[in-house]
PDB file of C-alpha atoms and ligand atoms in Angstrom:
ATOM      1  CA  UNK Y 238       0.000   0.000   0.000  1.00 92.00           C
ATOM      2  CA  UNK Y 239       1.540   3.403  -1.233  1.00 95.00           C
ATOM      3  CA  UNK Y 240       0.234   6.402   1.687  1.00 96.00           C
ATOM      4  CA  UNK Y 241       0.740   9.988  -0.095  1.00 97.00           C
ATOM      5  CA  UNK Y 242      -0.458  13.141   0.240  1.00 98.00           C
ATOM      6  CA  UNK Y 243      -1.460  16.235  -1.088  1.00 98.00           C
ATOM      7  CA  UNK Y 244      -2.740  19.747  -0.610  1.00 98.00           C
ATOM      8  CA  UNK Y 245      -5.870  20.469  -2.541  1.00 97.00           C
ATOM      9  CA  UNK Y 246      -9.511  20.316  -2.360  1.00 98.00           C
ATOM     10  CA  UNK Y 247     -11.061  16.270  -2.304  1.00 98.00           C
ATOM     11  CA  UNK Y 248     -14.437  17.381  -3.805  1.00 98.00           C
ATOM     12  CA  UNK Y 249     -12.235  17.304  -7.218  1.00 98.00           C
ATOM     13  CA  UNK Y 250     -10.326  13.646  -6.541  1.00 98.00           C
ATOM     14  CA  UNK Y 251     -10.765  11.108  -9.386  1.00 98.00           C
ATOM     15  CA  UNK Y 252     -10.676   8.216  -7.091  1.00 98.00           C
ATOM     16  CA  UNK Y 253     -12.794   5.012  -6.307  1.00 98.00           C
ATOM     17  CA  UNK Y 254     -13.720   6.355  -2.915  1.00 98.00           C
ATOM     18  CA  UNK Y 255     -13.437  10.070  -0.767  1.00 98.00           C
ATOM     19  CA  UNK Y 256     -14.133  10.006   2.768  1.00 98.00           C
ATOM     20  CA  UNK Y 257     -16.055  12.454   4.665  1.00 98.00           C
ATOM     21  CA  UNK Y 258     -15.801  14.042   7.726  1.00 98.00           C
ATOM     22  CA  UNK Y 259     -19.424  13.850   8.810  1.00 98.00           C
ATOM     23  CA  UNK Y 260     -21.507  14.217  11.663  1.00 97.00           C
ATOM     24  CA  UNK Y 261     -23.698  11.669  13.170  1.00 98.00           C
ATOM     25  CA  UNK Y 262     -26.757  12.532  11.874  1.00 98.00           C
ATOM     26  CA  UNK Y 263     -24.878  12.205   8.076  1.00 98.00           C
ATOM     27  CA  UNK Y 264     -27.225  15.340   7.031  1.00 96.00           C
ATOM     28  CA  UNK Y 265     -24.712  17.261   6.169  1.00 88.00           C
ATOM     29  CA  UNK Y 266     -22.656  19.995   7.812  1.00 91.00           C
ATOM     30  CA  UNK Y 267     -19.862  22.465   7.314  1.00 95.00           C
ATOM     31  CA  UNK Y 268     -16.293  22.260   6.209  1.00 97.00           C
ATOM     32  CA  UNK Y 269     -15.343  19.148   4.409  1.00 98.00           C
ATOM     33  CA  UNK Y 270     -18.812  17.988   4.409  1.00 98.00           C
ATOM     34  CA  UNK Y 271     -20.384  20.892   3.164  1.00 98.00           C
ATOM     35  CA  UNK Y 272     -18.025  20.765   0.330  1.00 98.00           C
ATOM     36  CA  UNK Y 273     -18.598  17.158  -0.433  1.00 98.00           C
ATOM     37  CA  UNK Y 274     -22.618  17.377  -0.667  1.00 98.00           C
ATOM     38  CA  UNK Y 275     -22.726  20.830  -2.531  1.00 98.00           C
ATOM     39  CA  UNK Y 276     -20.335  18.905  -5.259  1.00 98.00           C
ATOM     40  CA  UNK Y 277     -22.342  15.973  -5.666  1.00 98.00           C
ATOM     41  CA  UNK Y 278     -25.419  17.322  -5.130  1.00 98.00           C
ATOM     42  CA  UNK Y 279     -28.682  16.644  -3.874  1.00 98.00           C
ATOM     43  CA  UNK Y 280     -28.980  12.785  -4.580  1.00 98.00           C
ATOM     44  CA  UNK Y 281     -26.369  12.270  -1.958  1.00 98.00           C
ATOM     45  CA  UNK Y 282     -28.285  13.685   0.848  1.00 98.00           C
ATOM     46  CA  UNK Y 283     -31.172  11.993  -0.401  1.00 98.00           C
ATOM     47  CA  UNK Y 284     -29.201   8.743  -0.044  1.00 98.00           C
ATOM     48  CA  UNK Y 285     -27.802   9.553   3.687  1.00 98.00           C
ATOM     49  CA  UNK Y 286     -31.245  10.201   5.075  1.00 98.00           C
ATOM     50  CA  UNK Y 287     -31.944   6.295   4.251  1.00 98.00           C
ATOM     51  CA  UNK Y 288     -29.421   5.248   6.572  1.00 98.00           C
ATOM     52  CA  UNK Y 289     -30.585   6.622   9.769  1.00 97.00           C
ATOM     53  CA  UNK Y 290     -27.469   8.450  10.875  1.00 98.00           C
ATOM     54  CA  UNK Y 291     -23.726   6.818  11.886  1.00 98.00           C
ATOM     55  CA  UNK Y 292     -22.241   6.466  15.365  1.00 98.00           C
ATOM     56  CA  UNK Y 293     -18.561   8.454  16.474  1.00 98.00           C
ATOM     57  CA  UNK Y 294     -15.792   5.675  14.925  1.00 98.00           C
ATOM     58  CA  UNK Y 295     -17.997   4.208  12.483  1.00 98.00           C
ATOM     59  CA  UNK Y 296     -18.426   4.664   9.108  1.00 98.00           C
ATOM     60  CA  UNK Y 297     -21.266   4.308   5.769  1.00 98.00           C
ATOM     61  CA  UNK Y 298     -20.775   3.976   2.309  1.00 98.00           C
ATOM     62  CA  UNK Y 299     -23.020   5.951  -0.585  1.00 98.00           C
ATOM     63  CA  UNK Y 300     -22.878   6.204  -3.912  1.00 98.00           C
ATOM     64  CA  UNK Y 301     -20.293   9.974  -5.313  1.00 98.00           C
ATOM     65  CA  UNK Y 302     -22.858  10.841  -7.498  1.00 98.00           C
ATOM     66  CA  UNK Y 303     -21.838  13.885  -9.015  1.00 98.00           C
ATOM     67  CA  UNK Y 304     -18.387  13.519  -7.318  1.00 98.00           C
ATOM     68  CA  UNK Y 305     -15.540  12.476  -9.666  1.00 98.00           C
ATOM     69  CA  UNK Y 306     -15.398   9.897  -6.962  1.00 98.00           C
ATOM     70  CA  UNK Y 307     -17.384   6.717  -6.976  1.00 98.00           C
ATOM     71  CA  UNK Y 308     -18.580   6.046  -3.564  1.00 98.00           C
ATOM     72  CA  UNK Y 309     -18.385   8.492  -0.445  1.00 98.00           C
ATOM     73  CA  UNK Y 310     -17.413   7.128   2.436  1.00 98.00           C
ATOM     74  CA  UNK Y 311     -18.560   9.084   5.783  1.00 98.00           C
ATOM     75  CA  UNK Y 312     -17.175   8.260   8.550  1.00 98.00           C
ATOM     76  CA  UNK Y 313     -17.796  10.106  12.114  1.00 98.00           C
ATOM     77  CA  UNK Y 314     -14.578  11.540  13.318  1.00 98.00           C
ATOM     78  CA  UNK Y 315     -14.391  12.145  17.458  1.00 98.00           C
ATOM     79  CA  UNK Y 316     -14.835  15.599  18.883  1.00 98.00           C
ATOM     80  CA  UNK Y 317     -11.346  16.627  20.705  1.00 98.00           C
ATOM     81  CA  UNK Y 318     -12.495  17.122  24.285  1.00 98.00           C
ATOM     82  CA  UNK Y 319      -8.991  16.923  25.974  1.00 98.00           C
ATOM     83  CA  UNK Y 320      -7.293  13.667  25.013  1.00 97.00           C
ATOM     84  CA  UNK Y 321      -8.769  11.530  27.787  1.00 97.00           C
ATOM     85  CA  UNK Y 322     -12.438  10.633  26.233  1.00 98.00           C
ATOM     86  CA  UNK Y 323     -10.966   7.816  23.625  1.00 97.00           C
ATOM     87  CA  UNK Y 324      -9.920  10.390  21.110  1.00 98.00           C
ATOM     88  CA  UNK Y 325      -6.986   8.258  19.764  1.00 98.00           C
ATOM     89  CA  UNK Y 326      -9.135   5.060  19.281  1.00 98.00           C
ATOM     90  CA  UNK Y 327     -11.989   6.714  17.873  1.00 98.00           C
ATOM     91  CA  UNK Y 328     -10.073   8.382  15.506  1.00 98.00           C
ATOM     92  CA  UNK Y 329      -8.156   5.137  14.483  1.00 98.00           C
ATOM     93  CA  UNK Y 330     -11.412   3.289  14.309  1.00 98.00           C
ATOM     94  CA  UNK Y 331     -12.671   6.075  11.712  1.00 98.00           C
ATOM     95  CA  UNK Y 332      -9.689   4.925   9.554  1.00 98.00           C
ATOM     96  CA  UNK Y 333     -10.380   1.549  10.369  1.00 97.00           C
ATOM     97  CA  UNK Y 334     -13.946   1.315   9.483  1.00 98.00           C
ATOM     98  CA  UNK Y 335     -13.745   3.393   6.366  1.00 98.00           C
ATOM     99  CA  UNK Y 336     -10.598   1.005   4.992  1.00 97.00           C
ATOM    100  CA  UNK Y 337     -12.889  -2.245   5.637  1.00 96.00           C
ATOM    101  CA  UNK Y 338     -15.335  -0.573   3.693  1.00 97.00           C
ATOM    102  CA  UNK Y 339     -13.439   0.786   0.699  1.00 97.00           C
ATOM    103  CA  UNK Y 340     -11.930  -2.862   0.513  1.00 95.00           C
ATOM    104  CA  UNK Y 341     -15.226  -4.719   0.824  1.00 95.00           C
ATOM    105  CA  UNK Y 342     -16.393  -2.461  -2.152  1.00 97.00           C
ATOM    106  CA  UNK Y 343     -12.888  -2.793  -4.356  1.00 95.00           C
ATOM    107  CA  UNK Y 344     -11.747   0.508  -3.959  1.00 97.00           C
ATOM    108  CA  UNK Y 345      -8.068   0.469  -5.113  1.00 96.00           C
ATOM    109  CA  UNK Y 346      -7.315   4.657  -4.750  1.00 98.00           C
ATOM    110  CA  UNK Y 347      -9.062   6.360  -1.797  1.00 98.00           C
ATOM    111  CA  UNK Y 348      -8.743   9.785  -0.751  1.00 98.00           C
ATOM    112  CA  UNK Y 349      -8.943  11.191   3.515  1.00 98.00           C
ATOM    113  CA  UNK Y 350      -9.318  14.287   4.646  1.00 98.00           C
ATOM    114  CA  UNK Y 351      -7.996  15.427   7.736  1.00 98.00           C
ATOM    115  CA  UNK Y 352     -10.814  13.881   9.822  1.00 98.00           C
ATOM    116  CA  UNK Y 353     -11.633  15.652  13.339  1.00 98.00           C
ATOM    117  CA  UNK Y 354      -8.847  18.616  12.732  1.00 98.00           C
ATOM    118  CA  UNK Y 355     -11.544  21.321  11.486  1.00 98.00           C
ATOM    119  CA  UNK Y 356     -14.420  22.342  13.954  1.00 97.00           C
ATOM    120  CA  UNK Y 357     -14.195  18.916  16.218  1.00 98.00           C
ATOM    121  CA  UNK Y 358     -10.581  20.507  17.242  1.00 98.00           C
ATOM    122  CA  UNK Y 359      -8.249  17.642  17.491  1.00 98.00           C
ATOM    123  CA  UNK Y 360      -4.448  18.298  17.697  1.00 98.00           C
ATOM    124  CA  UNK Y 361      -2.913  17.996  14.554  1.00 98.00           C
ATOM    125  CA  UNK Y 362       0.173  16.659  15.056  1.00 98.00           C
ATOM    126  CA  UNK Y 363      -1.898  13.533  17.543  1.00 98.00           C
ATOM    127  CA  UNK Y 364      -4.591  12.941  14.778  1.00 98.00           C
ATOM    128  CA  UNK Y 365      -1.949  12.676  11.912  1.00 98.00           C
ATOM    129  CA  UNK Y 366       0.238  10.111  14.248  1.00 98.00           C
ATOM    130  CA  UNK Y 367      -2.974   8.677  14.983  1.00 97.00           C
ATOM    131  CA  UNK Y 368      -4.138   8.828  11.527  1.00 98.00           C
ATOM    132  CA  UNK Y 369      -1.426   7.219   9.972  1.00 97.00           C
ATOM    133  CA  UNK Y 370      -0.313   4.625  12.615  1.00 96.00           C
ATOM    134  CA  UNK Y 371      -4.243   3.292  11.684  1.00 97.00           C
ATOM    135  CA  UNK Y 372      -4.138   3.272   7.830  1.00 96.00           C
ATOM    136  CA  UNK Y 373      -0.729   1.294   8.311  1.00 95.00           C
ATOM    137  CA  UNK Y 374      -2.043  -1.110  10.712  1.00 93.00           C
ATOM    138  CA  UNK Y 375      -5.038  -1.586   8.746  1.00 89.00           C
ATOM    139  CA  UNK Y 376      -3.286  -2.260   4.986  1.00 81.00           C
ATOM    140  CA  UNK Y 377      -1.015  -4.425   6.924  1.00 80.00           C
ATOM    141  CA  UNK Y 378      -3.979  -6.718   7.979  1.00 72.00           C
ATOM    142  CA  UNK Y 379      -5.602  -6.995   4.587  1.00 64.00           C
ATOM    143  CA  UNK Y 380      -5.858 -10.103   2.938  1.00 67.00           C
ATOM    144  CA  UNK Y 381      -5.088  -8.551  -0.415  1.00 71.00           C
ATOM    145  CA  UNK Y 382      -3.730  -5.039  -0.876  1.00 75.00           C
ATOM    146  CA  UNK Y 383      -6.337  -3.441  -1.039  1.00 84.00           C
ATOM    147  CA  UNK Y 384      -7.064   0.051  -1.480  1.00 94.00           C
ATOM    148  CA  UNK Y 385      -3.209  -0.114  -2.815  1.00 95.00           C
ATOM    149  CA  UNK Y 386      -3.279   3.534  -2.508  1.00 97.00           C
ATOM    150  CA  UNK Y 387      -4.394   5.929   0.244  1.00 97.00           C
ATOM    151  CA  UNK Y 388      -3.833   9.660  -0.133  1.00 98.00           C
ATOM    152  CA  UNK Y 389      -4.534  12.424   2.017  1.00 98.00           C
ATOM    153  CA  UNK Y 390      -6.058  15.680   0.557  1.00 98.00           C
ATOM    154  CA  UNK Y 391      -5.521  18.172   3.269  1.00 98.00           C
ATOM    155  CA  UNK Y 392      -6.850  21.775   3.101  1.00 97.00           C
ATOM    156  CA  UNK Y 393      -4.572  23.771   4.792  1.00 96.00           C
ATOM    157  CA  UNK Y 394      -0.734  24.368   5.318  1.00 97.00           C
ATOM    158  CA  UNK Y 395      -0.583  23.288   8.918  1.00 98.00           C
ATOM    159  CA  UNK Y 396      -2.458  19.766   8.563  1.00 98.00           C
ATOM    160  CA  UNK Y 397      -0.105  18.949   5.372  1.00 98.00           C
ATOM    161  CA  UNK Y 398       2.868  19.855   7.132  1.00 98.00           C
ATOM    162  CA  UNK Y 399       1.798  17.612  10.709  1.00 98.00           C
ATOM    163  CA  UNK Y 400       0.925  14.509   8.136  1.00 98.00           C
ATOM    164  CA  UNK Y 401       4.444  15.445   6.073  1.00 98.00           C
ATOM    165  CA  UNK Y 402       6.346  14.958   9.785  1.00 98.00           C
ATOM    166  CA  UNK Y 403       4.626  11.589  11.095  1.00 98.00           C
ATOM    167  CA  UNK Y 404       4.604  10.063   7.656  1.00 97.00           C
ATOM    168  CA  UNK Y 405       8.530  10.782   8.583  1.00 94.00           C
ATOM    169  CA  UNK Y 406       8.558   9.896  11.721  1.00 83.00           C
ATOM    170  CA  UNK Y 407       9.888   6.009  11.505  1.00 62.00           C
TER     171      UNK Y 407
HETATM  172  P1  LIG A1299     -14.396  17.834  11.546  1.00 61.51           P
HETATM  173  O1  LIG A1299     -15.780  18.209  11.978  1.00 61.51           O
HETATM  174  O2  LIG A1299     -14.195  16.341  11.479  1.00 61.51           O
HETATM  175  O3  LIG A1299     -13.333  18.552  12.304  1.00 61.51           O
HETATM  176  P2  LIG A1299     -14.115  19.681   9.266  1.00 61.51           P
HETATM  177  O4  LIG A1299     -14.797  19.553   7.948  1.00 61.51           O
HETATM  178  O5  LIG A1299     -14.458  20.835  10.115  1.00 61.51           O
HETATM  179  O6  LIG A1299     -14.353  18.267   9.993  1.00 61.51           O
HETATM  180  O7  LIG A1299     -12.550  19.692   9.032  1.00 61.51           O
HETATM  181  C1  LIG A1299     -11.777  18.573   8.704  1.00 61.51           C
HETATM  182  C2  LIG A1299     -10.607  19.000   7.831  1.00 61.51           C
HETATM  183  O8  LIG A1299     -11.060  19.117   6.475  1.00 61.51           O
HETATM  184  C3  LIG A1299     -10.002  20.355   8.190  1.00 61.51           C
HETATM  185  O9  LIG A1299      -8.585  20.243   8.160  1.00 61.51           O
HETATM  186  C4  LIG A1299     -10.483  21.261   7.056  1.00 61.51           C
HETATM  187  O10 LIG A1299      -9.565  22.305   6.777  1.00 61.51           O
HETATM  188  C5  LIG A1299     -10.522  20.286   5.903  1.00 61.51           C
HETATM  189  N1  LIG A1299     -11.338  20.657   4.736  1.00 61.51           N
HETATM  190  C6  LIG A1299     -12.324  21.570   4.603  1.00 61.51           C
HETATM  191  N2  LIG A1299     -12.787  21.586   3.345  1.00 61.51           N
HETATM  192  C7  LIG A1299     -12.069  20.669   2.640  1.00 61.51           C
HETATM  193  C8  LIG A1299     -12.037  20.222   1.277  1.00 61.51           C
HETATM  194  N3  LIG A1299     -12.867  20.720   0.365  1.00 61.51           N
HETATM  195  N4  LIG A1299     -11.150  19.256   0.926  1.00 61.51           N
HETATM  196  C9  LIG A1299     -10.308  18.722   1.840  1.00 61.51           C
HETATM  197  N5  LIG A1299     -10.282  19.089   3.136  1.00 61.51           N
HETATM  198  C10 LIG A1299     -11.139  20.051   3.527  1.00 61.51           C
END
């Protein structure tokens, strides 16, 4: 499995999956999510309402619609409340969940966003250790590689240059 990333905007990634930062209720919201549904437009929400929301660490799959992307996975990223309320695990089981599901469904290229490091307020430099120590554990464990490549699109300077240092870090 090949981990890269990039600075951009996912809304315009031609890949077999993008994951979303969503809320629980998987009605849409701001930042990352806002973008996503206003890009693909209304069938998507139509689509989320049918699955009756998504707990914190778990994720959904729906079709991209008018995404480049093929599927959007959302997955429910833990609001930073100090570190000691199973941040770190509920972030990793975010990545978790959503790589199970882009495998199950044959995604081979899958973009992340920074998940949690916009309005829920987690550290950056702990979610992208976090973030990457999961994605590694979890193509590790496959049975086949598969996504073979997961790339983060991150917004802004200061979440690319936290992912650029623990991608480094070992
Ligand atoms: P959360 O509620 O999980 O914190 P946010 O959407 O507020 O989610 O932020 C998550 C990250 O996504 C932030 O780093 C934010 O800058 C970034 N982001 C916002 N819009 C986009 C976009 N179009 N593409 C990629 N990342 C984005």
């Amino acid at each position: 499995m090949r981990i890269e990333i990039v600075r951009g905007d996912i809304t315009t990634q031609e890949v077999d999956a993008v994951v979303n930062a969503a809320n629980s209720s998987l009605l849409g919201g701001g930042g990352v999510d806002g973008a996503i549904h206003r890009a693909a437009g209304p069938s998507l929400l139509a689509e989320c309402r049918t699955l009756g929301g998504c707990p914190t660490g778990e994720a959904r799959i729906t079709g991209g619609y008018d995404l480049p992307a093929r599927h959007v996975i959302h997955t429910v990223g833990p609001v930073w409340r100090g570190g000691d309320h199973d941040e770190a695990s509920l972030l990793a089981s975010c990545y978790t969940s959503s790589m199970a599901l882009a495998r199950e469904h044959g995604c081979e290229v899958v973009a992340f966003p920074a998940i949690s490091c916009g309005v829920y307020g987690y550290p950056l430099a702990a979610a992208a250790e976090a973030s990457v120590g999961a994605v590694r554990l979890s193509g590790e464990k496959g049975p086949i590689e598969c996504p073979a490549i997961v790339r983060w699109v991150l917004f802004d300077r200061a979440c690319f240059e936290a992912w650029q240092t623990a991608l480094t870090a070992r």
